[in-house]
Amino acid sequence: MVGDARLSYVVAVRALCDFTARQGDLDLRFTPSPTAQEGIAGHTEVTSRRGPGYQTELSLSGSHGPLLVRGRADGYDPEQQLLEEIKTFRGDLDRMPANHRHLHWAQLRVYGHLLCQTLGLAQVNLALVYFDIGRQTETVLREVQSATDLAAMFADQCQRFVAWAEQELAHRAARDAALAALRFPHADFRPGQRDLAETIFKASSSARCVMAQAPTGIGKTIGTLFPVLKAAPQHQLDKVFFLAAKTPGRRLALDAAGAITRSAPDLRLRVLELVARDKACEHPDKACNGDSCPLAKGFYDRLPAARASAASSGVLDRAGLRQVALAHDICPYYLGSEMAKWSDLIVGDYNYYFDLGAMLYGLTLSNQWKVSVLVDEAHNMVQRARQMYSAELERGALRAARAAAPAYLRPVLDKISRSWPAPGVSPYEVADAPSDKLLEALRGAAASITDYLAEHPAPIDPALQRFYFDALHFARMAELFGEHSLYDITRSGAKDSTLCLRNIVPAPFLRPRFAMSHSTALFSATLSPWNYYADLLGLPDNTPWVDIASPFVAEQLTVHVAAGISTRFQHRAASAVPIATLIARQFQETPGNYLAFFSSFDYLDQVADLFEQLYPEVTVWRQPRRMAEAEREQFLDRFTLDSSGIGFAVLGGSFGEGIDLPGARLIGAFIATLGLPQMNPVNEEIRKRMQVLFGAGYDYTYLYPGMQKVVQAAGRVIRTESDQGVVYLIDDRFGQQQVRELLPRWWHVDQLGPPQRTSAGDGSAD
């Protein structure tokens, strides 16, 4: 939804009706709805059945007071003066909640008014067309409406929205005035932070993407958030999305937003933190409908008051949103989904904009918002996006689902079992694509389970639910299968196998997301080399890569390469004593807090056991293999200003990035690995595909992802301009030129011993 300074408020037909025509309970029993691809295919199928003069995607608009209402009607037959609204669905149409159909009729009648006004019609025939995706059949509901009645309905809908629209116009004007006068909330920028802020502002000014590699510790969060908010009035931005990979990144963004708003008393910035449904749910044992959950009962009737309260609350983090929602007896998660439409700054996980069914991307598309997107710690985007666009099915999970399923559903699950790839001799196999027989069985089972859920709204067995969601996602990703993905089968024993649609190049899925935003800034301390991220993420060709100069100097960090040690798998037993000796020698020379990183828990335990045996006087603590949030905090709490000892951790885990231990809390790190992914059949297939697509199979699969973890881990040591520390890079391959080129420019690296003869590109993963 877009507010315009010239006293018009542009609102989409669907958004208008969502606001004014929703009523009654929140009810998810008639879900899941068809996928976007199925919906498009369904619309195409329906319109293809119409006559030659039939018009599709008919643009319509009209005004009421300060409102400009616009949208695209699905189809119009001029000969019959028939306007159609097409809705795709699964299951039994009779079980569609009445308030869903009420909303659909409201949308169609608004379009009917806009059509009568545009064409000067005295009356129009209206039809709701419900298209069953599974059966490919239509159910058509018709009515005839006069232009006079439709005009009255339209005026009524608009009038119920006008007060809110006027409030939003006033909020937008005040917000933009305050942002135009906004000053940096601290006394001055940190060294490097101003360059980063200018880079982000220029990207917004030129309406394009940018990759910014900026050192850890310069204040990247506020250094990116401030300039994009400052740019909002000039570039007429509707929303800013700050997307983070992990919870600490979201917390930093909320803290930065708080600092900005506190520094500007006139700024009434609406800030929203989006939280996953399983974390926001107050009644996880209940289904999302009014018959089961008290917070779903009458949800839409109580939503207006809750929405007004939330809009005046300023910063709505998880706790604040929950407080408002429960004060009005509605669901916090779905109040958050509603407030995404009315907030200025939205903080959430990557998936809210980049996932297949991303809520923020969908809202941006349907409401034609002008948005800027900030992607924090963007080195995580490759792996996270691959996960978003991959899908797995496990034979064991199918058996568990069948065991938990009611008798009604077992035949459709048995059909999947009969369609499953036959046992093979190879434990790992890459196939061309899933069979049509398997995909047909998955779709049939999904439809049957959907029907069952509609009839039995109580929560279903977790095993059946898990396989149901996996089957839906697998079928959806199969529709989008291409050279950007692999289809592989991993077998373990005679009965168990896993089918995986494994995305390895997310670019085709992410390009539309980058194209939709006004500007996108991806920033991290490790975005080298630029072509690796540009290729895999699908960034526009005109995306600049900016390397922000470090405020730190070589004298702050001593970097040693232990070139006489190999950490390759076959050399690990022999490396334990030299590594333990090296750690002990450094600790004895300069006692304090250190982190020692290893490529696996087995390797960690091997060296830590030996170290404790040889040097019992040194305090040691280890990262556990499975760690709750409280255990993570306990591990970090060991690093105090007065403590000393060695924390043993796994590279790429919870302590390799995203932690802040300034000053004496951490004075050094030992990195006993290049961080190279394990060499296994899956990674070797990825390497082959990377070689075909980009001519850099080994680098894209092993070297670049590994070195990104190394630099992130080393970045824990120097956090401020007054910090002093040491980093040991333990492996002969760190002495190789192509590896050294991936280290930060401001480091001065020396070598402790002669390198071995093997090279970084010898194919030896850690």
Short mmCIF file of N, CA, C and O in Angstrom, two decimals, residues 357-467:
data_model
loop_
_atom_site.label_atom_id
_atom_site.label_comp_id
_atom_site.label_asym_id
_atom_site.label_seq_id
_atom_site.Cartn_x
_atom_site.Cartn_y
_atom_site.Cartn_z
N GLY A 357 7.53 -19.15 -0.59
CA GLY A 357 6.23 -18.54 -0.25
C GLY A 357 6.40 -17.34 0.65
O GLY A 357 5.59 -17.12 1.55
N ALA A 358 7.44 -16.53 0.41
CA ALA A 358 7.82 -15.44 1.31
C ALA A 358 6.71 -14.42 1.47
O ALA A 358 6.24 -13.84 0.49
N MET A 359 6.33 -14.15 2.72
CA MET A 359 5.23 -13.23 3.01
C MET A 359 5.55 -11.80 2.57
O MET A 359 4.72 -11.14 1.92
N LEU A 360 6.73 -11.30 2.91
CA LEU A 360 7.05 -9.91 2.59
C LEU A 360 7.18 -9.70 1.09
O LEU A 360 6.79 -8.66 0.56
N TYR A 361 7.71 -10.69 0.39
CA TYR A 361 7.80 -10.58 -1.07
C TYR A 361 6.41 -10.57 -1.68
O TYR A 361 6.11 -9.77 -2.57
N GLY A 362 5.53 -11.46 -1.19
CA GLY A 362 4.17 -11.50 -1.70
C GLY A 362 3.42 -10.21 -1.47
O GLY A 362 2.71 -9.71 -2.35
N LEU A 363 3.58 -9.62 -0.27
CA LEU A 363 2.91 -8.36 0.03
C LEU A 363 3.47 -7.22 -0.83
O LEU A 363 2.73 -6.35 -1.30
N THR A 364 4.78 -7.23 -1.03
CA THR A 364 5.40 -6.20 -1.88
C THR A 364 4.86 -6.28 -3.30
O THR A 364 4.54 -5.27 -3.93
N LEU A 365 4.73 -7.50 -3.79
CA LEU A 365 4.24 -7.72 -5.15
C LEU A 365 2.78 -7.28 -5.29
O LEU A 365 2.43 -6.52 -6.21
N SER A 366 1.93 -7.71 -4.36
CA SER A 366 0.50 -7.43 -4.50
C SER A 366 0.15 -5.97 -4.21
O SER A 366 -0.79 -5.43 -4.79
N ASN A 367 0.91 -5.33 -3.33
CA ASN A 367 0.62 -3.94 -2.97
C ASN A 367 1.48 -2.93 -3.70
O ASN A 367 1.33 -1.73 -3.49
N GLN A 368 2.40 -3.43 -4.54
CA GLN A 368 3.29 -2.57 -5.33
C GLN A 368 4.05 -1.60 -4.43
O GLN A 368 4.17 -0.41 -4.72
N TRP A 369 4.54 -2.13 -3.30
CA TRP A 369 5.35 -1.32 -2.41
C TRP A 369 6.70 -1.00 -3.05
O TRP A 369 7.23 -1.77 -3.85
N LYS A 370 7.25 0.11 -2.64
CA LYS A 370 8.63 0.45 -2.98
C LYS A 370 9.45 0.18 -1.73
O LYS A 370 9.30 0.88 -0.72
N VAL A 371 10.32 -0.84 -1.79
CA VAL A 371 11.02 -1.29 -0.59
C VAL A 371 12.52 -1.30 -0.81
O VAL A 371 13.01 -1.45 -1.93
N SER A 372 13.24 -1.12 0.29
CA SER A 372 14.67 -1.37 0.32
C SER A 372 14.92 -2.53 1.25
O SER A 372 14.30 -2.63 2.32
N VAL A 373 15.84 -3.40 0.85
CA VAL A 373 16.12 -4.62 1.59
C VAL A 373 17.56 -4.61 2.07
O VAL A 373 18.48 -4.37 1.26
N LEU A 374 17.77 -4.85 3.34
CA LEU A 374 19.10 -4.97 3.93
C LEU A 374 19.31 -6.43 4.33
O LEU A 374 18.50 -6.98 5.08
N VAL A 375 20.38 -7.04 3.84
CA VAL A 375 20.66 -8.45 4.11
C VAL A 375 21.91 -8.53 4.98
O VAL A 375 23.03 -8.32 4.51
N ASP A 376 21.70 -8.82 6.25
CA ASP A 376 22.78 -8.86 7.22
C ASP A 376 23.55 -10.18 7.11
O ASP A 376 22.97 -11.22 6.80
N GLU A 377 24.88 -10.12 7.38
CA GLU A 377 25.73 -11.32 7.33
C GLU A 377 25.43 -12.13 6.07
O GLU A 377 25.14 -13.33 6.11
N ALA A 378 25.53 -11.45 4.93
CA ALA A 378 25.04 -12.01 3.67
C ALA A 378 25.85 -13.20 3.18
O ALA A 378 25.43 -13.89 2.25
N HIS A 379 27.00 -13.47 3.80
CA HIS A 379 27.74 -14.68 3.41
C HIS A 379 26.92 -15.95 3.71
O HIS A 379 27.21 -17.01 3.15
N ASN A 380 25.92 -15.83 4.58
CA ASN A 380 25.06 -16.98 4.88
C ASN A 380 24.01 -17.24 3.81
O ASN A 380 23.34 -18.27 3.82
N MET A 381 23.82 -16.28 2.90
CA MET A 381 22.71 -16.37 1.96
C MET A 381 22.81 -17.56 1.03
O MET A 381 21.79 -18.17 0.67
N VAL A 382 24.01 -17.93 0.59
CA VAL A 382 24.13 -19.04 -0.36
C VAL A 382 23.57 -20.32 0.26
O VAL A 382 22.69 -20.98 -0.32
N GLN A 383 24.05 -20.67 1.45
CA GLN A 383 23.61 -21.91 2.07
C GLN A 383 22.15 -21.84 2.48
O GLN A 383 21.40 -22.81 2.30
N ARG A 384 21.72 -20.71 3.03
CA ARG A 384 20.33 -20.60 3.45
C ARG A 384 19.39 -20.67 2.25
O ARG A 384 18.33 -21.33 2.31
N ALA A 385 19.73 -20.01 1.16
CA ALA A 385 18.86 -20.05 -0.02
C ALA A 385 18.82 -21.44 -0.62
O ALA A 385 17.77 -21.90 -1.10
N ARG A 386 19.94 -22.13 -0.62
CA ARG A 386 19.94 -23.52 -1.09
C ARG A 386 18.96 -24.36 -0.29
O ARG A 386 18.22 -25.18 -0.85
N GLN A 387 18.94 -24.17 1.01
CA GLN A 387 18.01 -24.92 1.85
C GLN A 387 16.57 -24.57 1.54
O GLN A 387 15.69 -25.45 1.52
N MET A 388 16.30 -23.29 1.30
CA MET A 388 14.93 -22.86 1.00
C MET A 388 14.37 -23.56 -0.24
O MET A 388 13.18 -23.87 -0.30
N TYR A 389 15.24 -23.78 -1.22
CA TYR A 389 14.78 -24.31 -2.50
C TYR A 389 15.20 -25.76 -2.73
O TYR A 389 15.31 -26.21 -3.86
N SER A 390 15.43 -26.48 -1.64
CA SER A 390 15.67 -27.92 -1.67
C SER A 390 14.52 -28.63 -0.97
O SER A 390 13.79 -28.03 -0.19
N ALA A 391 14.37 -29.91 -1.27
CA ALA A 391 13.29 -30.69 -0.66
C ALA A 391 13.75 -32.14 -0.50
O ALA A 391 14.47 -32.66 -1.36
N GLU A 392 13.32 -32.77 0.60
CA GLU A 392 13.71 -34.15 0.88
C GLU A 392 12.50 -35.00 1.25
O GLU A 392 11.53 -34.50 1.83
N LEU A 393 12.58 -36.26 0.89
CA LEU A 393 11.61 -37.26 1.34
C LEU A 393 12.39 -38.47 1.86
O LEU A 393 13.28 -38.97 1.17
N GLU A 394 12.03 -38.93 3.05
CA GLU A 394 12.71 -40.08 3.64
C GLU A 394 11.76 -41.28 3.67
O GLU A 394 10.60 -41.14 4.05
N ARG A 395 12.29 -42.45 3.28
CA ARG A 395 11.47 -43.67 3.28
C ARG A 395 11.01 -43.99 4.70
O ARG A 395 9.88 -44.42 4.92
N GLY A 396 11.91 -43.79 5.67
CA GLY A 396 11.53 -44.05 7.06
C GLY A 396 10.41 -43.14 7.53
O GLY A 396 9.53 -43.55 8.29
N ALA A 397 10.43 -41.88 7.08
CA ALA A 397 9.37 -40.95 7.44
C ALA A 397 8.04 -41.36 6.81
O ALA A 397 6.97 -41.17 7.41
N LEU A 398 8.09 -41.93 5.60
CA LEU A 398 6.87 -42.43 4.96
C LEU A 398 6.29 -43.59 5.76
O LEU A 398 5.07 -43.65 5.98
N ARG A 399 7.15 -44.50 6.23
CA ARG A 399 6.66 -45.61 7.05
C ARG A 399 6.04 -45.10 8.35
O ARG A 399 4.99 -45.58 8.78
N ALA A 400 6.69 -44.12 8.96
CA ALA A 400 6.16 -43.57 10.21
C ALA A 400 4.82 -42.88 9.98
O ALA A 400 3.90 -42.97 10.80
N ALA A 401 4.69 -42.17 8.86
CA ALA A 401 3.43 -41.51 8.54
C ALA A 401 2.33 -42.53 8.32
O ALA A 401 1.19 -42.35 8.79
N ARG A 402 2.65 -43.61 7.63
CA ARG A 402 1.64 -44.64 7.38
C ARG A 402 1.19 -45.29 8.68
O ARG A 402 0.00 -45.56 8.91
N ALA A 403 2.15 -45.54 9.59
CA ALA A 403 1.81 -46.17 10.87
C ALA A 403 0.89 -45.27 11.69
O ALA A 403 0.04 -45.75 12.45
N ALA A 404 1.06 -43.95 11.54
CA ALA A 404 0.25 -43.01 12.32
C ALA A 404 -1.05 -42.63 11.63
O ALA A 404 -1.93 -42.04 12.26
N ALA A 405 -1.18 -42.95 10.34
CA ALA A 405 -2.31 -42.48 9.55
C ALA A 405 -3.57 -43.29 9.84
O ALA A 405 -3.50 -44.48 10.12
N PRO A 406 -4.74 -42.66 9.75
CA PRO A 406 -6.00 -43.41 9.83
C PRO A 406 -6.13 -44.32 8.60
O PRO A 406 -5.48 -44.10 7.57
N ALA A 407 -6.96 -45.33 8.72
CA ALA A 407 -7.11 -46.32 7.64
C ALA A 407 -7.48 -45.66 6.32
O ALA A 407 -7.05 -46.11 5.24
N TYR A 408 -8.23 -44.56 6.37
CA TYR A 408 -8.69 -43.85 5.17
C TYR A 408 -7.52 -43.39 4.31
O TYR A 408 -7.61 -43.34 3.08
N LEU A 409 -6.39 -43.03 4.96
CA LEU A 409 -5.26 -42.44 4.23
C LEU A 409 -4.19 -43.45 3.84
O LEU A 409 -3.30 -43.14 3.05
N ARG A 410 -4.24 -44.65 4.38
CA ARG A 410 -3.15 -45.59 4.12
C ARG A 410 -3.02 -46.00 2.65
O ARG A 410 -1.91 -46.14 2.15
N PRO A 411 -4.11 -46.16 1.91
CA PRO A 411 -3.94 -46.52 0.49
C PRO A 411 -3.16 -45.48 -0.32
O PRO A 411 -2.35 -45.83 -1.18
N VAL A 412 -3.38 -44.18 -0.05
CA VAL A 412 -2.66 -43.17 -0.84
C VAL A 412 -1.19 -43.13 -0.44
O VAL A 412 -0.32 -42.83 -1.27
N LEU A 413 -0.88 -43.44 0.82
CA LEU A 413 0.52 -43.52 1.24
C LEU A 413 1.18 -44.77 0.67
O LEU A 413 2.37 -44.76 0.32
N ASP A 414 0.40 -45.85 0.56
CA ASP A 414 0.93 -47.07 -0.06
C ASP A 414 1.26 -46.83 -1.53
O ASP A 414 2.23 -47.41 -2.07
N LYS A 415 0.49 -45.99 -2.19
CA LYS A 415 0.77 -45.68 -3.59
C LYS A 415 2.11 -44.97 -3.73
O LYS A 415 2.86 -45.22 -4.68
N ILE A 416 2.44 -44.10 -2.77
CA ILE A 416 3.76 -43.46 -2.78
C ILE A 416 4.84 -44.51 -2.60
O ILE A 416 5.87 -44.50 -3.29
N SER A 417 4.60 -45.44 -1.68
CA SER A 417 5.59 -46.49 -1.43
C SER A 417 5.85 -47.32 -2.68
O SER A 417 7.00 -47.66 -2.99
N ARG A 418 4.79 -47.63 -3.42
CA ARG A 418 4.96 -48.43 -4.65
C ARG A 418 5.66 -47.63 -5.74
O ARG A 418 6.27 -48.21 -6.66
N SER A 419 5.59 -46.30 -5.67
CA SER A 419 6.22 -45.45 -6.67
C SER A 419 7.66 -45.07 -6.31
O SER A 419 8.35 -44.42 -7.09
N TRP A 420 8.08 -45.47 -5.12
CA TRP A 420 9.41 -45.11 -4.63
C TRP A 420 10.49 -45.78 -5.50
O TRP A 420 10.31 -46.91 -5.94
N PRO A 421 11.60 -45.10 -5.75
CA PRO A 421 12.67 -45.72 -6.55
C PRO A 421 13.11 -47.06 -5.96
O PRO A 421 13.21 -47.20 -4.74
N ALA A 422 13.36 -48.01 -6.83
CA ALA A 422 13.72 -49.36 -6.40
C ALA A 422 15.07 -49.36 -5.69
O ALA A 422 15.92 -48.50 -5.95
N PRO A 423 15.29 -50.31 -4.78
CA PRO A 423 16.60 -50.42 -4.12
C PRO A 423 17.70 -50.60 -5.16
O PRO A 423 17.50 -51.21 -6.21
N GLY A 424 18.85 -50.05 -4.88
CA GLY A 424 19.98 -50.15 -5.80
C GLY A 424 21.22 -50.56 -5.06
O GLY A 424 21.27 -50.59 -3.83
N VAL A 425 22.27 -50.84 -5.80
CA VAL A 425 23.51 -51.29 -5.18
C VAL A 425 24.34 -50.12 -4.69
O VAL A 425 25.14 -50.24 -3.77
N SER A 426 24.15 -48.95 -5.32
CA SER A 426 24.97 -47.80 -4.96
C SER A 426 24.36 -47.06 -3.78
O SER A 426 23.15 -46.81 -3.76
N PRO A 427 25.18 -46.68 -2.78
CA PRO A 427 24.64 -45.91 -1.65
C PRO A 427 24.25 -44.49 -2.03
O PRO A 427 23.50 -43.85 -1.31
N TYR A 428 24.77 -44.00 -3.16
CA TYR A 428 24.43 -42.65 -3.60
C TYR A 428 24.30 -42.65 -5.12
O TYR A 428 25.15 -43.17 -5.83
N GLU A 429 23.22 -42.05 -5.59
CA GLU A 429 22.95 -42.05 -7.03
C GLU A 429 22.30 -40.73 -7.43
O GLU A 429 21.41 -40.23 -6.74
N VAL A 430 22.77 -40.17 -8.54
CA VAL A 430 22.15 -38.98 -9.11
C VAL A 430 21.27 -39.42 -10.28
O VAL A 430 21.74 -40.13 -11.18
N ALA A 431 20.00 -39.04 -10.25
CA ALA A 431 19.06 -39.41 -11.31
C ALA A 431 18.65 -38.16 -12.09
O ALA A 431 18.93 -37.03 -11.68
N ASP A 432 17.99 -38.38 -13.22
CA ASP A 432 17.61 -37.25 -14.08
C ASP A 432 16.55 -36.37 -13.43
O ASP A 432 16.66 -35.14 -13.41
N ALA A 433 15.50 -36.99 -12.90
CA ALA A 433 14.38 -36.25 -12.30
C ALA A 433 13.47 -37.25 -11.61
O ALA A 433 13.49 -38.44 -11.93
N PRO A 434 12.64 -36.81 -10.66
CA PRO A 434 11.67 -37.72 -10.06
C PRO A 434 10.70 -38.24 -11.12
O PRO A 434 10.36 -37.53 -12.06
N SER A 435 10.26 -39.47 -10.94
CA SER A 435 9.35 -40.05 -11.93
C SER A 435 7.98 -39.40 -11.85
O SER A 435 7.55 -38.92 -10.79
N ASP A 436 7.29 -39.37 -12.99
CA ASP A 436 5.92 -38.84 -13.01
C ASP A 436 5.01 -39.64 -12.08
O ASP A 436 4.10 -39.07 -11.44
N LYS A 437 5.28 -40.95 -12.00
CA LYS A 437 4.46 -41.81 -11.14
C LYS A 437 4.59 -41.40 -9.67
O LYS A 437 3.59 -41.31 -8.94
N LEU A 438 5.81 -41.11 -9.24
CA LEU A 438 6.02 -40.69 -7.87
C LEU A 438 5.35 -39.35 -7.60
O LEU A 438 4.68 -39.16 -6.58
N LEU A 439 5.51 -38.40 -8.51
CA LEU A 439 4.94 -37.07 -8.31
C LEU A 439 3.42 -37.12 -8.29
O LEU A 439 2.77 -36.42 -7.50
N GLU A 440 2.85 -37.96 -9.15
CA GLU A 440 1.39 -38.11 -9.16
C GLU A 440 0.91 -38.69 -7.83
O GLU A 440 -0.10 -38.25 -7.27
N ALA A 441 1.65 -39.66 -7.30
CA ALA A 441 1.28 -40.26 -6.01
C ALA A 441 1.40 -39.24 -4.88
O ALA A 441 0.55 -39.20 -3.98
N LEU A 442 2.43 -38.41 -4.91
CA LEU A 442 2.60 -37.39 -3.88
C LEU A 442 1.46 -36.38 -3.91
O LEU A 442 0.91 -35.99 -2.87
N ARG A 443 1.10 -35.94 -5.12
CA ARG A 443 0.01 -34.96 -5.22
C ARG A 443 -1.31 -35.56 -4.77
O ARG A 443 -2.11 -34.89 -4.09
N GLY A 444 -1.55 -36.81 -5.13
CA GLY A 444 -2.78 -37.47 -4.72
C GLY A 444 -2.86 -37.62 -3.21
O GLY A 444 -3.90 -37.37 -2.58
N ALA A 445 -1.73 -38.00 -2.59
CA ALA A 445 -1.71 -38.15 -1.14
C ALA A 445 -1.91 -36.80 -0.46
O ALA A 445 -2.64 -36.69 0.53
N ALA A 446 -1.28 -35.76 -0.99
CA ALA A 446 -1.41 -34.42 -0.41
C ALA A 446 -2.87 -33.96 -0.46
O ALA A 446 -3.39 -33.39 0.52
N ALA A 447 -3.54 -34.21 -1.58
CA ALA A 447 -4.94 -33.81 -1.70
C ALA A 447 -5.81 -34.57 -0.71
O ALA A 447 -6.70 -34.00 -0.07
N SER A 448 -5.55 -35.87 -0.55
CA SER A 448 -6.34 -36.68 0.38
C SER A 448 -6.12 -36.25 1.82
O SER A 448 -7.07 -36.18 2.62
N ILE A 449 -4.87 -35.96 2.17
CA ILE A 449 -4.60 -35.52 3.54
C ILE A 449 -5.22 -34.15 3.79
O ILE A 449 -5.74 -33.88 4.88
N THR A 450 -5.21 -33.29 2.78
CA THR A 450 -5.85 -31.98 2.91
C THR A 450 -7.34 -32.15 3.20
O THR A 450 -7.91 -31.48 4.07
N ASP A 451 -8.00 -33.04 2.46
CA ASP A 451 -9.42 -33.31 2.69
C ASP A 451 -9.64 -33.83 4.11
O ASP A 451 -10.58 -33.42 4.81
N TYR A 452 -8.75 -34.71 4.54
CA TYR A 452 -8.89 -35.28 5.89
C TYR A 452 -8.74 -34.20 6.96
O TYR A 452 -9.51 -34.18 7.94
N LEU A 453 -7.78 -33.31 6.77
CA LEU A 453 -7.57 -32.24 7.75
C LEU A 453 -8.77 -31.31 7.84
O LEU A 453 -9.10 -30.81 8.91
N ALA A 454 -9.40 -31.06 6.70
CA ALA A 454 -10.58 -30.20 6.70
C ALA A 454 -11.72 -30.83 7.50
O ALA A 454 -12.48 -30.14 8.18
N GLU A 455 -11.84 -32.15 7.44
CA GLU A 455 -12.90 -32.86 8.14
C GLU A 455 -12.56 -33.12 9.60
O GLU A 455 -13.45 -33.31 10.44
N HIS A 456 -11.26 -33.16 9.93
CA HIS A 456 -10.83 -33.47 11.29
C HIS A 456 -9.87 -32.37 11.76
O HIS A 456 -8.65 -32.51 11.64
N PRO A 457 -10.41 -31.26 12.26
CA PRO A 457 -9.58 -30.10 12.57
C PRO A 457 -8.63 -30.27 13.75
O PRO A 457 -7.77 -29.45 13.97
N ALA A 458 -8.78 -31.33 14.54
CA ALA A 458 -7.87 -31.54 15.67
C ALA A 458 -6.46 -31.80 15.15
O ALA A 458 -6.28 -32.30 14.03
N PRO A 459 -5.43 -31.47 15.95
CA PRO A 459 -4.05 -31.72 15.50
C PRO A 459 -3.83 -33.18 15.15
O PRO A 459 -4.32 -34.08 15.83
N ILE A 460 -3.09 -33.42 14.06
CA ILE A 460 -2.82 -34.78 13.63
C ILE A 460 -1.49 -35.24 14.19
O ILE A 460 -0.70 -34.46 14.72
N ASP A 461 -1.22 -36.52 14.06
CA ASP A 461 0.03 -37.09 14.55
C ASP A 461 1.21 -36.37 13.91
O ASP A 461 1.22 -36.11 12.70
N PRO A 462 2.23 -36.03 14.70
CA PRO A 462 3.37 -35.28 14.15
C PRO A 462 4.06 -35.98 12.98
O PRO A 462 4.52 -35.31 12.06
N ALA A 463 4.14 -37.29 13.01
CA ALA A 463 4.81 -38.01 11.92
C ALA A 463 4.05 -37.85 10.61
O ALA A 463 4.65 -37.65 9.54
N LEU A 464 2.71 -37.92 10.67
CA LEU A 464 1.90 -37.75 9.46
C LEU A 464 1.98 -36.30 8.99
O LEU A 464 2.11 -36.04 7.79
N GLN A 465 1.90 -35.37 9.92
CA GLN A 465 1.97 -33.96 9.54
C GLN A 465 3.31 -33.62 8.90
O GLN A 465 3.37 -32.91 7.89
N ARG A 466 4.41 -34.15 9.47
CA ARG A 466 5.74 -33.85 8.93
C ARG A 466 5.87 -34.38 7.51
O ARG A 466 6.36 -33.68 6.62
N PHE A 467 5.42 -35.60 7.27
CA PHE A 467 5.54 -36.14 5.92
C PHE A 467 4.63 -35.40 4.94
O PHE A 467 4.99 -35.18 3.78
#
